[in-house]
Amino acid sequence: QALSEASNKSLMQQMEVFREKLEAFAVKHKHEINRNPEFRHHFHKMCVTMGVDPLASKKGFWSELLGYGDFYYELAVQAIEVCLSTRKQNGGLMPLKDVTLAVMKRRPGTAQVISERDVEE
């Protein structure tokens, strides 16, 4: 039992160090995460692989740091609006590429660049 407790304590310490390093990475690369869809995808994929979901809460650490919650929430609403606006033509069902292009046309020029992966997330 002592070995199990020591192992558990060691694992918890390693997870805390990982969390701190991940947060430092996110702070350091915040601009790139927000600006570059490919980098954002890889960052998100890395987080999920490690059991961290930056999209899990709109009011969590990641949302405050990166605006992740707001970004994906707004993107989801825009994708839904696009699908609803084409409902009469296609039943609201469109290829991902077409949804992405239509969302990009609706976004202001100052908005973050998006990719099909962003819409898919």
Short mmCIF file of C-alpha atoms in Angstrom, two decimals:
data_model
loop_
_atom_site.label_atom_id
_atom_site.label_comp_id
_atom_site.label_asym_id
_atom_site.label_seq_id
_atom_site.Cartn_x
_atom_site.Cartn_y
_atom_site.Cartn_z
CA GLN A 1 0.00 0.00 0.00
CA ALA A 2 2.90 2.36 0.74
CA LEU A 3 4.23 1.71 -2.77
CA SER A 4 0.82 2.48 -4.26
CA GLU A 5 0.58 5.75 -2.30
CA ALA A 6 4.08 6.78 -3.37
CA SER A 7 3.29 5.93 -6.98
CA ASN A 8 0.05 7.90 -6.80
CA LYS A 9 1.81 10.90 -5.26
CA SER A 10 4.49 10.78 -7.97
CA LEU A 11 1.86 10.61 -10.70
CA MET A 12 -0.02 13.58 -9.23
CA GLN A 13 3.20 15.61 -9.12
CA GLN A 14 3.96 14.76 -12.74
CA MET A 15 0.45 15.77 -13.81
CA GLU A 16 0.81 19.10 -11.98
CA VAL A 17 4.13 19.77 -13.73
CA PHE A 18 2.54 18.86 -17.07
CA ARG A 19 -0.40 21.21 -16.42
CA GLU A 20 1.98 24.05 -15.56
CA LYS A 21 4.06 23.42 -18.69
CA LEU A 22 0.95 23.23 -20.86
CA GLU A 23 -0.33 26.52 -19.44
CA ALA A 24 3.06 28.16 -20.01
CA PHE A 25 3.07 26.87 -23.59
CA ALA A 26 -0.43 28.22 -24.18
CA VAL A 27 0.51 31.63 -22.78
CA LYS A 28 3.70 31.76 -24.87
CA HIS A 29 1.94 30.70 -28.09
CA LYS A 30 -1.46 32.32 -27.49
CA HIS A 31 -1.23 34.52 -30.57
CA GLU A 32 -0.24 31.62 -32.83
CA ILE A 33 -2.99 29.37 -31.39
CA ASN A 34 -5.58 32.04 -32.09
CA ARG A 35 -4.22 33.07 -35.50
CA ASN A 36 -3.20 29.81 -37.14
CA PRO A 37 -5.88 27.13 -37.68
CA GLU A 38 -3.32 24.36 -38.26
CA PHE A 39 -1.39 25.22 -35.09
CA ARG A 40 -4.69 25.50 -33.17
CA HIS A 41 -5.71 22.05 -34.39
CA HIS A 42 -2.42 20.49 -33.30
CA PHE A 43 -2.59 22.22 -29.92
CA HIS A 44 -6.15 20.98 -29.38
CA LYS A 45 -5.21 17.46 -30.49
CA MET A 46 -2.25 17.43 -28.07
CA CYS A 47 -4.48 18.60 -25.21
CA VAL A 48 -7.14 15.97 -25.87
CA THR A 49 -4.49 13.24 -26.17
CA MET A 50 -3.28 14.20 -22.69
CA GLY A 51 -6.81 14.27 -21.26
CA VAL A 52 -7.19 18.06 -21.19
CA ASP A 53 -10.21 19.46 -23.01
CA PRO A 54 -9.79 23.19 -23.60
CA LEU A 55 -13.34 23.32 -25.00
CA ALA A 56 -14.94 21.73 -21.96
CA SER A 57 -16.06 24.94 -20.32
CA LYS A 58 -16.83 28.41 -21.56
CA LYS A 59 -15.81 29.77 -18.14
CA GLY A 60 -12.69 27.75 -17.48
CA PHE A 61 -8.98 28.53 -17.55
CA TRP A 62 -8.60 27.82 -21.27
CA SER A 63 -11.53 29.99 -22.19
CA GLU A 64 -10.10 32.88 -20.20
CA LEU A 65 -6.58 32.40 -21.54
CA LEU A 66 -7.26 31.66 -25.21
CA GLY A 67 -10.88 32.61 -25.74
CA TYR A 68 -11.35 29.00 -26.91
CA GLY A 69 -14.87 28.67 -25.57
CA ASP A 70 -16.02 31.88 -27.25
CA PHE A 71 -14.27 31.11 -30.52
CA TYR A 72 -15.82 27.66 -30.98
CA TYR A 73 -19.21 28.74 -29.63
CA GLU A 74 -19.38 31.61 -32.13
CA LEU A 75 -18.14 29.36 -34.92
CA ALA A 76 -20.81 26.76 -34.13
CA VAL A 77 -23.53 29.41 -34.20
CA GLN A 78 -22.27 30.72 -37.55
CA ALA A 79 -22.17 27.20 -39.02
CA ILE A 80 -25.74 26.58 -37.86
CA GLU A 81 -26.87 29.89 -39.35
CA VAL A 82 -25.32 28.92 -42.70
CA CYS A 83 -27.05 25.54 -42.69
CA LEU A 84 -30.38 27.06 -41.71
CA SER A 85 -30.13 29.69 -44.44
CA THR A 86 -29.72 26.98 -47.11
CA ARG A 87 -32.43 24.72 -45.74
CA LYS A 88 -34.81 25.27 -48.66
CA GLN A 89 -32.13 24.43 -51.24
CA ASN A 90 -30.51 21.43 -49.58
CA GLY A 91 -32.37 20.60 -46.39
CA GLY A 92 -29.62 22.34 -44.42
CA LEU A 93 -27.13 19.60 -45.25
CA MET A 94 -23.90 20.72 -46.90
CA PRO A 95 -20.39 19.41 -47.36
CA LEU A 96 -18.01 20.64 -44.66
CA LYS A 97 -16.00 22.56 -47.26
CA ASP A 98 -19.09 24.54 -48.33
CA VAL A 99 -20.06 25.32 -44.74
CA THR A 100 -16.53 26.53 -44.02
CA LEU A 101 -16.46 28.77 -47.10
CA ALA A 102 -19.88 30.23 -46.31
CA VAL A 103 -18.88 30.92 -42.69
CA MET A 104 -15.65 32.61 -43.84
CA LYS A 105 -17.68 34.90 -46.13
CA ARG A 106 -19.93 35.91 -43.21
CA ARG A 107 -17.09 36.67 -40.80
CA PRO A 108 -15.67 40.19 -40.61
CA GLY A 109 -12.24 40.77 -42.13
CA THR A 110 -10.77 41.17 -38.63
CA ALA A 111 -11.98 37.75 -37.46
CA GLN A 112 -9.64 34.82 -36.91
CA VAL A 113 -8.89 32.67 -39.92
CA ILE A 114 -10.77 29.37 -39.74
CA SER A 115 -10.27 25.98 -41.31
CA GLU A 116 -12.46 22.96 -41.99
CA ARG A 117 -10.92 21.40 -38.89
CA ASP A 118 -12.14 24.32 -36.78
CA VAL A 119 -15.68 23.86 -38.08
CA GLU A 120 -15.42 20.12 -37.57
CA GLU A 121 -14.24 20.53 -33.94
#
